[in-house]
């Protein structure tokens, strides 16, 4: 753990645009306070053309690390001195450690998902159906493969994006990965262990949008997960509960990625319950329009 000069805070933050509404700072500062760390997290609106200046400024000011969100997750890579193996495979960085040997990029999104998943189910040997092939899906697919998932079926409208992820997984792991074009209600195979919605379907304000799958194909033996943080209780998760399946919401992933960031920067394992409470307060409860 860094040993800041007394009364000099450990400085962290985020560079993204638009930056408003990013709840990661609330979670980080709640963890710092809970663990008695004098630390700050500053949410900064930074466009790609000012990213290099922002990174140089952070280093000059002695920041210990920072996050990147849209549109800077790829652009930051050329500014770094090294990449964690999964960040290199994913091709995107959302967390940077400032170390004595330079700036090291990580991708904690997929790791956050897998860490949340592990509380419910061992990903090793799991047969997974993953909806989506954007940034979140790519990070989750890579981490599931590195965690030893047996198979990944990646279902996406634009199937070529799913094919690219499946190829990365096959080339870099023992996981059996295949892409499927999503052109109608998708029926889950009965031996599926884990189902993940990694699309943006269901994100507020479009809270009644549903993942186009055959609800009756969800079985009680499956764990159904959603990446949507707001609202946390999506149509998919409600359909899964109606089928007596277990569920995992998108806020669990968000909390765990933020916890991994704090662990990388400060070398401590922060209290997730404290961070979840801070997240719930920061995002607030989505009120169902008809309730
Ligand atoms: P991208 O824009 O990179 O990808 C969006 C994905 O959603 C694509 O696969 C896209 O399919 C699919 N999609 C969007 N709308 C539809 C639709 N109507 N029908 C079918 N497929 C659709 O976004 P990200 O991957 O960056 O983010 C996805 C979601 O993950 C967001 O809602 C974000 O909030 C959430 N997220 C949650 C995190 C967490 O910690 N909980 C962390 C990161 C992201 P296609 O390729 O065919 O267009």
Coordinates of C-alpha atoms in Angstrom, one line a residue, residues 29-183:
X29 CA -14.6 7.2 -1.7
X30 CA -16.9 5.1 0.4
X31 CA -14.3 2.3 0.5
X32 CA -11.5 4.8 1.3
X33 CA -13.5 6.3 4.2
X34 CA -14.5 2.8 5.5
X35 CA -10.9 1.6 5.5
X36 CA -9.5 4.8 7.0
X37 CA -7.7 5.8 3.8
X38 CA -7.2 9.5 3.2
X39 CA -8.1 9.3 -0.5
X40 CA -10.0 11.2 -3.2
X41 CA -11.6 10.2 -6.5
X42 CA -12.2 13.0 -9.0
X43 CA -14.5 12.4 -11.9
X44 CA -13.1 14.4 -14.9
X45 CA -14.7 15.2 -18.2
X46 CA -11.9 14.5 -20.7
X47 CA -12.3 14.1 -24.5
X48 CA -9.8 11.9 -26.4
X49 CA -7.9 14.9 -27.8
X50 CA -7.1 16.0 -24.2
X51 CA -6.5 12.5 -22.8
X52 CA -2.7 12.6 -23.1
X53 CA -2.6 15.9 -21.2
X54 CA -4.9 14.5 -18.6
X55 CA -2.7 11.4 -18.1
X56 CA 0.5 13.5 -17.9
X57 CA -1.2 15.8 -15.4
X58 CA -2.3 12.9 -13.2
X59 CA 1.2 11.5 -13.2
X60 CA 2.7 15.0 -12.5
X61 CA 0.3 15.4 -9.5
X62 CA 1.2 12.0 -8.1
X63 CA -2.1 10.2 -8.7
X64 CA -1.9 6.5 -7.8
X65 CA -4.3 5.4 -10.5
X66 CA -7.3 6.3 -12.6
X67 CA -10.2 4.8 -14.5
X68 CA -11.2 5.3 -18.2
X69 CA -14.6 5.1 -19.6
X70 CA -16.2 6.0 -22.9
X71 CA -14.7 7.2 -25.2
X72 CA -11.1 6.7 -23.8
X73 CA -10.8 2.9 -23.1
X74 CA -8.9 2.2 -26.3
X75 CA -7.2 5.6 -26.8
X76 CA -5.4 5.3 -23.5
X77 CA -3.5 2.2 -24.5
X78 CA -0.8 4.1 -26.6
X79 CA -0.1 6.2 -23.5
X80 CA 0.7 3.3 -21.3
X81 CA 3.9 1.4 -20.5
X82 CA 2.4 -2.0 -20.1
X83 CA -0.9 -4.0 -20.2
X84 CA -2.2 -6.8 -18.1
X85 CA -2.7 -9.9 -20.2
X86 CA -6.5 -9.8 -20.2
X87 CA -6.5 -6.1 -21.1
X88 CA -4.3 -6.9 -24.1
X89 CA -6.7 -9.6 -25.3
X90 CA -9.7 -7.4 -24.7
X91 CA -8.0 -4.4 -26.4
X92 CA -9.5 -1.9 -23.9
X93 CA -8.4 -0.5 -20.6
X94 CA -10.7 0.9 -17.9
X95 CA -8.2 1.0 -15.0
X96 CA -4.6 2.3 -14.8
X97 CA -2.1 1.8 -12.0
X98 CA 0.7 4.4 -11.7
X99 CA 3.7 2.4 -10.6
X100 CA 7.4 3.0 -10.2
X101 CA 7.9 1.2 -13.5
X102 CA 5.3 3.2 -15.4
X103 CA 1.6 3.1 -16.2
X104 CA 0.0 -0.3 -16.3
X105 CA -3.4 -0.8 -17.9
X106 CA -6.0 -3.3 -16.7
X107 CA -9.5 -4.2 -17.7
X108 CA -11.5 -4.8 -14.5
X109 CA -15.0 -4.9 -16.2
X110 CA -14.9 -8.6 -17.0
X111 CA -13.0 -9.4 -13.8
X112 CA -15.7 -7.7 -11.9
X113 CA -18.3 -9.8 -13.6
X114 CA -16.4 -13.1 -12.9
X115 CA -15.8 -12.1 -9.3
X116 CA -19.5 -11.4 -8.8
X117 CA -20.3 -14.7 -10.5
X118 CA -17.9 -16.7 -8.3
X119 CA -20.0 -15.9 -5.2
X120 CA -22.8 -18.0 -6.9
X121 CA -21.0 -20.4 -9.2
X122 CA -17.6 -21.5 -10.2
X123 CA -17.0 -20.4 -13.8
X124 CA -14.6 -23.3 -14.3
X125 CA -16.3 -25.8 -16.6
X126 CA -19.4 -23.7 -17.0
X127 CA -21.4 -23.7 -20.2
X128 CA -22.3 -20.1 -20.9
X129 CA -24.6 -18.3 -23.3
X130 CA -23.6 -14.6 -23.7
X131 CA -25.9 -12.1 -25.4
X132 CA -24.1 -9.2 -27.0
X133 CA -20.7 -8.6 -28.6
X134 CA -19.8 -5.0 -27.6
X135 CA -17.2 -3.9 -25.1
X136 CA -18.9 -5.4 -22.0
X137 CA -19.4 -8.8 -23.7
X138 CA -15.8 -8.9 -25.0
X139 CA -14.4 -8.3 -21.5
X140 CA -16.7 -10.9 -19.9
X141 CA -16.0 -13.4 -22.6
X142 CA -12.2 -13.1 -22.2
X143 CA -12.4 -13.3 -18.4
X144 CA -14.8 -16.3 -18.5
X145 CA -12.4 -18.1 -20.9
X146 CA -9.4 -17.3 -18.6
X147 CA -11.4 -18.6 -15.7
X148 CA -11.8 -21.9 -17.5
X149 CA -15.4 -21.8 -18.8
X150 CA -16.1 -25.0 -20.8
X151 CA -18.0 -23.3 -23.6
X152 CA -19.2 -19.9 -24.7
X153 CA -22.1 -19.3 -27.1
X154 CA -22.0 -15.7 -28.2
X155 CA -25.3 -14.5 -29.6
X156 CA -25.5 -11.1 -31.4
X157 CA -27.5 -9.3 -34.0
X158 CA -24.3 -8.4 -35.9
X159 CA -22.9 -11.9 -35.9
X160 CA -19.5 -10.8 -37.2
X161 CA -18.8 -9.0 -33.9
X162 CA -19.6 -12.2 -32.0
X163 CA -17.4 -14.2 -34.4
X164 CA -14.4 -11.9 -33.6
X165 CA -14.8 -12.5 -29.9
X166 CA -15.2 -16.2 -30.4
X167 CA -12.0 -16.3 -32.4
X168 CA -10.1 -14.4 -29.7
X169 CA -11.4 -16.9 -27.1
X170 CA -10.5 -19.9 -29.1
X171 CA -7.1 -18.6 -30.0
X172 CA -6.2 -17.8 -26.4
X173 CA -7.9 -20.4 -24.2
X174 CA -9.2 -24.0 -24.1
X175 CA -12.8 -22.7 -24.1
X176 CA -15.0 -23.9 -26.9
X177 CA -16.5 -20.6 -28.4
X178 CA -19.0 -20.2 -31.1
X179 CA -21.0 -17.3 -32.6
X180 CA -24.7 -17.3 -33.3
X181 CA -26.7 -14.7 -35.3
X182 CA -29.5 -13.3 -33.2
X183 CA -32.4 -13.2 -35.6

